[in-house]
Amino acid sequence: MERSQPGRGRRAGSGSAANQACTAAISVAVVFVGTHPFQAELRRFYSDLVSAESRWFSVLGQYSSGPLSGQVDDVISRDGLGDLDPGQFVGQALLARPRHPNAATYVALHLGSDVSYDAGGCALHFSARVDNQTVVRVGVVPFASASTCVRGLDALASVQQASAHELAEAITNGVDGESAWSSHGFEAADLCNGQTESVVVHGTEHTLHRIWSNCDTACVVASECATRS
């Protein structure tokens, strides 16, 4: 599991694995478990984050296999994890819905304030096999740890930046952890750990985590060179 902790991002693999492109079309399934105070805000957050108007999302286009696009295709609510670990839980939740998951699916798993889970840091991401064949990418964002992750931010802003951090790393890491970019060894958000910035998308302000841009050689929330044809 790849964890959102300073200096602990996994290094890129060698050879061709380090140059594999991430999936171009990202489909986000937002899953809330337990009581979460920011369900409405996070639905809007993800919808804005992966929209065509999101300059933050477009930064990741330089690492994709084609023109990058994204959409939120489902929002799921559950009372608790039960006896399942997050990977098992995600598999059950996705297979219970009419739309079948695929390799472009990113699951944003938000654990409420009443759900106890140790992420080993602010949040984490990993890949999960949901039906013995289909592999999806998962970000786990527990409210308890993510809401206090960055000093000086309010709870919503802290959860938002952690959510952006995990999404950026999950979709630019392959199913076995290999990176889709290769200028540096660490993950695209860990290179910019703790760097946040507020942006406005569709008239709503969101707090995002900066991500590394190869073409800018810098941590950014927007990039001209990443979207240049």
CSV table of C-alpha atoms in Angstrom, one decimal:
chain,number,residue,atom,x,y,z
A,1,MET,CA,0.0,0.0,0.0
A,2,GLU,CA,1.2,3.5,-0.9
A,3,ARG,CA,0.9,5.8,2.1
A,4,SER,CA,0.6,9.6,2.2
A,5,GLN,CA,3.5,10.2,4.5
A,6,PRO,CA,6.5,12.6,4.1
A,7,GLY,CA,9.4,10.9,2.5
A,8,ARG,CA,7.8,7.5,2.3
A,9,GLY,CA,6.5,7.5,-1.2
A,10,ARG,CA,7.5,4.5,-3.3
A,11,ARG,CA,10.3,5.0,-5.8
A,12,ALA,CA,9.6,4.5,-9.4
A,13,GLY,CA,10.6,1.2,-11.0
A,14,SER,CA,13.4,0.8,-13.5
A,15,GLY,CA,13.2,0.3,-17.2
A,16,SER,CA,9.8,0.4,-19.1
A,17,ALA,CA,7.7,0.2,-15.9
A,18,ALA,CA,8.9,3.7,-14.9
A,19,ASN,CA,7.5,5.1,-18.2
A,20,GLN,CA,4.1,3.5,-18.3
A,21,ALA,CA,1.3,6.1,-18.9
A,22,CYS,CA,-1.6,6.4,-16.6
A,23,THR,CA,-5.1,5.7,-17.9
A,24,ALA,CA,-6.5,8.7,-19.9
A,25,ALA,CA,-10.1,8.5,-18.8
A,26,ILE,CA,-10.7,8.5,-15.1
A,27,SER,CA,-14.0,7.5,-13.6
A,28,VAL,CA,-14.4,8.4,-9.9
A,29,ALA,CA,-16.7,6.5,-7.5
A,30,VAL,CA,-17.0,8.4,-4.2
A,31,VAL,CA,-17.8,6.1,-1.3
A,32,PHE,CA,-18.8,7.4,2.2
A,33,VAL,CA,-18.7,5.1,5.1
A,34,GLY,CA,-20.3,6.1,8.4
A,35,THR,CA,-21.1,9.6,9.4
A,36,HIS,CA,-19.2,12.2,7.3
A,37,PRO,CA,-19.8,15.9,7.9
A,38,PHE,CA,-18.6,16.9,4.4
A,39,GLN,CA,-20.5,14.6,2.0
A,40,ALA,CA,-22.1,17.4,-0.1
A,41,GLU,CA,-18.8,19.4,-0.2
A,42,LEU,CA,-16.8,16.4,-1.3
A,43,ARG,CA,-19.3,15.4,-4.0
A,44,ARG,CA,-18.8,18.9,-5.4
A,45,PHE,CA,-15.0,18.7,-4.8
A,46,TYR,CA,-14.5,15.6,-6.9
A,47,SER,CA,-16.9,16.8,-9.7
A,48,ASP,CA,-14.9,20.0,-10.0
A,49,LEU,CA,-11.5,18.3,-9.5
A,50,VAL,CA,-11.7,16.1,-12.5
A,51,SER,CA,-13.7,18.4,-14.8
A,52,ALA,CA,-12.4,19.9,-18.0
A,53,GLU,CA,-12.1,23.2,-16.2
A,54,SER,CA,-9.8,21.9,-13.6
A,55,ARG,CA,-6.3,23.1,-14.3
A,56,TRP,CA,-5.0,21.0,-11.4
A,57,PHE,CA,-6.3,17.8,-13.1
A,58,SER,CA,-4.8,18.9,-16.4
A,59,VAL,CA,-1.3,18.8,-14.9
A,60,LEU,CA,-1.6,15.0,-14.8
A,61,GLY,CA,-2.3,15.0,-18.6
A,62,GLN,CA,1.5,14.9,-19.3
A,63,TYR,CA,1.6,11.5,-17.7
A,64,SER,CA,-1.5,10.0,-19.4
A,65,SER,CA,-1.7,7.7,-22.4
A,66,GLY,CA,-4.0,10.1,-24.2
A,67,PRO,CA,-6.0,13.3,-23.6
A,68,LEU,CA,-6.9,13.2,-19.9
A,69,SER,CA,-10.6,13.3,-18.9
A,70,GLY,CA,-12.5,12.6,-15.8
A,71,GLN,CA,-16.0,12.2,-14.3
A,72,VAL,CA,-17.8,11.3,-11.1
A,73,ASP,CA,-19.9,8.3,-12.1
A,74,ASP,CA,-21.3,7.2,-8.7
A,75,VAL,CA,-21.7,8.2,-5.0
A,76,ILE,CA,-22.2,5.3,-2.6
A,77,SER,CA,-23.0,5.5,1.2
A,78,ARG,CA,-22.6,2.6,3.7
A,79,ASP,CA,-23.0,2.4,7.4
A,80,GLY,CA,-19.6,0.8,8.2
A,81,LEU,CA,-16.8,-1.4,7.1
A,82,GLY,CA,-18.0,-4.4,9.1
A,83,ASP,CA,-15.2,-7.0,9.4
A,84,LEU,CA,-13.8,-6.2,6.0
A,85,ASP,CA,-10.5,-4.4,5.2
A,86,PRO,CA,-10.8,-1.5,2.8
A,87,GLY,CA,-9.9,-3.5,-0.3
A,88,GLN,CA,-12.5,-6.2,0.4
A,89,PHE,CA,-15.1,-3.5,1.2
A,90,VAL,CA,-14.5,-1.6,-2.0
A,91,GLY,CA,-14.9,-4.8,-4.0
A,92,GLN,CA,-18.3,-5.6,-2.4
A,93,ALA,CA,-19.5,-2.0,-2.8
A,94,LEU,CA,-18.5,-1.7,-6.4
A,95,LEU,CA,-19.9,-5.1,-7.5
A,96,ALA,CA,-23.2,-4.3,-5.8
A,97,ARG,CA,-23.9,-1.4,-8.2
A,98,PRO,CA,-25.2,-1.6,-11.7
A,99,ARG,CA,-22.1,0.0,-13.3
A,100,HIS,CA,-19.3,-2.5,-13.4
A,101,PRO,CA,-15.8,-1.2,-12.4
A,102,ASN,CA,-13.0,-1.1,-14.9
A,103,ALA,CA,-9.3,-0.2,-15.1
A,104,ALA,CA,-10.2,3.5,-15.2
A,105,THR,CA,-12.1,3.4,-11.9
A,106,TYR,CA,-10.7,5.4,-9.0
A,107,VAL,CA,-12.5,4.8,-5.7
A,108,ALA,CA,-12.4,7.7,-3.2
A,109,LEU,CA,-13.2,5.9,0.1
A,110,HIS,CA,-14.0,8.5,2.8
A,111,LEU,CA,-14.3,7.1,6.3
A,112,GLY,CA,-16.6,9.1,8.6
A,113,SER,CA,-15.8,10.5,12.0
A,114,ASP,CA,-17.4,7.4,13.6
A,115,VAL,CA,-15.2,4.9,11.7
A,116,SER,CA,-12.0,3.8,13.3
A,117,TYR,CA,-9.2,3.1,10.9
A,118,ASP,CA,-5.4,3.6,11.1
A,119,ALA,CA,-4.1,4.8,7.8
A,120,GLY,CA,-0.5,5.1,9.1
A,121,GLY,CA,-0.6,8.8,8.2
A,122,CYS,CA,-3.1,11.3,6.8
A,123,ALA,CA,-4.4,8.9,4.1
A,124,LEU,CA,-3.3,6.2,1.8
A,125,HIS,CA,-3.8,4.6,-1.6
A,126,PHE,CA,-3.5,1.2,-3.1
A,127,SER,CA,-4.8,-1.0,-6.0
A,128,ALA,CA,-7.4,-3.6,-5.3
A,129,ARG,CA,-8.7,-6.6,-7.3
A,130,VAL,CA,-12.5,-6.5,-7.1
A,131,ASP,CA,-13.7,-9.6,-8.9
A,132,ASN,CA,-10.5,-11.7,-9.3
A,133,GLN,CA,-9.9,-9.9,-12.6
A,134,THR,CA,-10.6,-6.1,-12.5
A,135,VAL,CA,-8.1,-4.0,-10.7
A,136,VAL,CA,-9.1,-0.5,-9.5
A,137,ARG,CA,-7.2,2.2,-7.7
A,138,VAL,CA,-8.4,3.2,-4.2
A,139,GLY,CA,-7.7,6.2,-2.0
A,140,VAL,CA,-8.6,5.8,1.7
A,141,VAL,CA,-9.2,9.2,3.5
A,142,PRO,CA,-10.2,8.7,7.1
A,143,PHE,CA,-11.8,11.8,8.6
A,144,ALA,CA,-10.0,11.5,11.9
A,145,SER,CA,-6.5,11.7,10.4
A,146,ALA,CA,-7.2,13.7,7.2
A,147,SER,CA,-9.1,16.5,8.9
A,148,THR,CA,-6.1,17.5,11.0
A,149,CYS,CA,-3.4,16.6,8.6
A,150,VAL,CA,-2.1,20.0,7.7
A,151,ARG,CA,-1.5,22.6,10.4
A,152,GLY,CA,-3.3,25.9,9.7
A,153,LEU,CA,-6.0,24.5,7.6
A,154,ASP,CA,-9.6,24.0,8.7
A,155,ALA,CA,-11.0,20.4,8.6
A,156,LEU,CA,-12.6,20.6,5.1
A,157,ALA,CA,-9.5,22.1,3.5
A,158,SER,CA,-7.3,19.5,5.1
A,159,VAL,CA,-9.6,16.7,3.9
A,160,GLN,CA,-9.6,18.2,0.4
A,161,GLN,CA,-5.9,18.4,0.1
A,162,ALA,CA,-5.4,14.8,1.3
A,163,SER,CA,-8.0,13.7,-1.2
A,164,ALA,CA,-6.2,15.4,-4.0
A,165,HIS,CA,-2.9,14.0,-2.9
A,166,GLU,CA,-4.1,10.4,-3.0
A,167,LEU,CA,-6.0,10.7,-6.3
A,168,ALA,CA,-2.9,12.2,-8.0
A,169,GLU,CA,-0.7,9.4,-6.8
A,170,ALA,CA,-3.1,6.5,-7.3
A,171,ILE,CA,-3.8,7.3,-11.0
A,172,THR,CA,-0.1,8.0,-11.8
A,173,ASN,CA,0.9,4.7,-10.2
A,174,GLY,CA,0.2,1.5,-11.9
A,175,VAL,CA,-1.5,-1.4,-10.4
A,176,ASP,CA,1.7,-2.8,-9.0
A,177,GLY,CA,3.1,0.6,-7.8
A,178,GLU,CA,5.1,1.4,-11.0
A,179,SER,CA,5.1,5.1,-11.8
A,180,ALA,CA,3.8,6.7,-15.0
A,181,TRP,CA,6.4,9.4,-14.8
A,182,SER,CA,10.2,9.1,-14.4
A,183,SER,CA,12.0,12.4,-13.9
A,184,HIS,CA,12.2,11.7,-10.1
A,185,GLY,CA,12.0,8.6,-8.0
A,186,PHE,CA,9.2,9.6,-5.6
A,187,GLU,CA,5.4,9.8,-6.2
A,188,ALA,CA,4.0,12.9,-7.8
A,189,ALA,CA,2.4,14.3,-4.6
A,190,ASP,CA,5.0,13.2,-2.1
A,191,LEU,CA,7.6,15.4,-4.0
A,192,CYS,CA,5.4,18.3,-2.9
A,193,ASN,CA,4.4,17.0,0.5
A,194,GLY,CA,2.6,19.6,2.7
A,195,GLN,CA,2.3,22.2,-0.1
A,196,THR,CA,-1.3,23.3,-0.6
A,197,GLU,CA,-3.0,26.0,-2.5
A,198,SER,CA,-6.6,27.3,-2.9
A,199,VAL,CA,-8.1,27.3,-6.3
A,200,VAL,CA,-11.6,28.2,-7.7
A,201,VAL,CA,-13.4,25.8,-10.1
A,202,HIS,CA,-16.9,26.5,-11.3
A,203,GLY,CA,-17.1,29.4,-8.8
A,204,THR,CA,-16.3,27.2,-5.7
A,205,GLU,CA,-13.0,27.5,-3.8
A,206,HIS,CA,-11.2,24.2,-3.0
A,207,THR,CA,-7.9,23.5,-1.3
A,208,LEU,CA,-5.6,21.3,-3.3
A,209,HIS,CA,-2.3,19.6,-2.8
A,210,ARG,CA,0.4,20.7,-5.2
A,211,ILE,CA,1.7,18.0,-7.5
A,212,TRP,CA,5.0,17.6,-9.3
A,213,SER,CA,5.1,18.6,-13.0
A,214,ASN,CA,8.0,17.2,-15.0
A,215,CYS,CA,7.7,19.9,-17.7
A,216,ASP,CA,7.7,22.7,-15.1
A,217,THR,CA,10.2,21.0,-12.9
A,218,ALA,CA,8.2,22.4,-10.0
A,219,CYS,CA,5.3,21.7,-7.6
A,220,VAL,CA,2.1,23.2,-9.2
A,221,VAL,CA,-1.6,23.4,-9.2
A,222,ALA,CA,-1.7,24.5,-12.8
A,223,SER,CA,0.6,24.2,-15.8
A,224,GLU,CA,0.8,25.8,-19.2
A,225,CYS,CA,3.3,23.3,-20.5
A,226,ALA,CA,1.4,20.2,-19.4
A,227,THR,CA,-1.6,21.2,-21.5
A,228,ARG,CA,0.3,22.5,-24.5
A,229,SER,CA,-0.3,20.5,-27.6
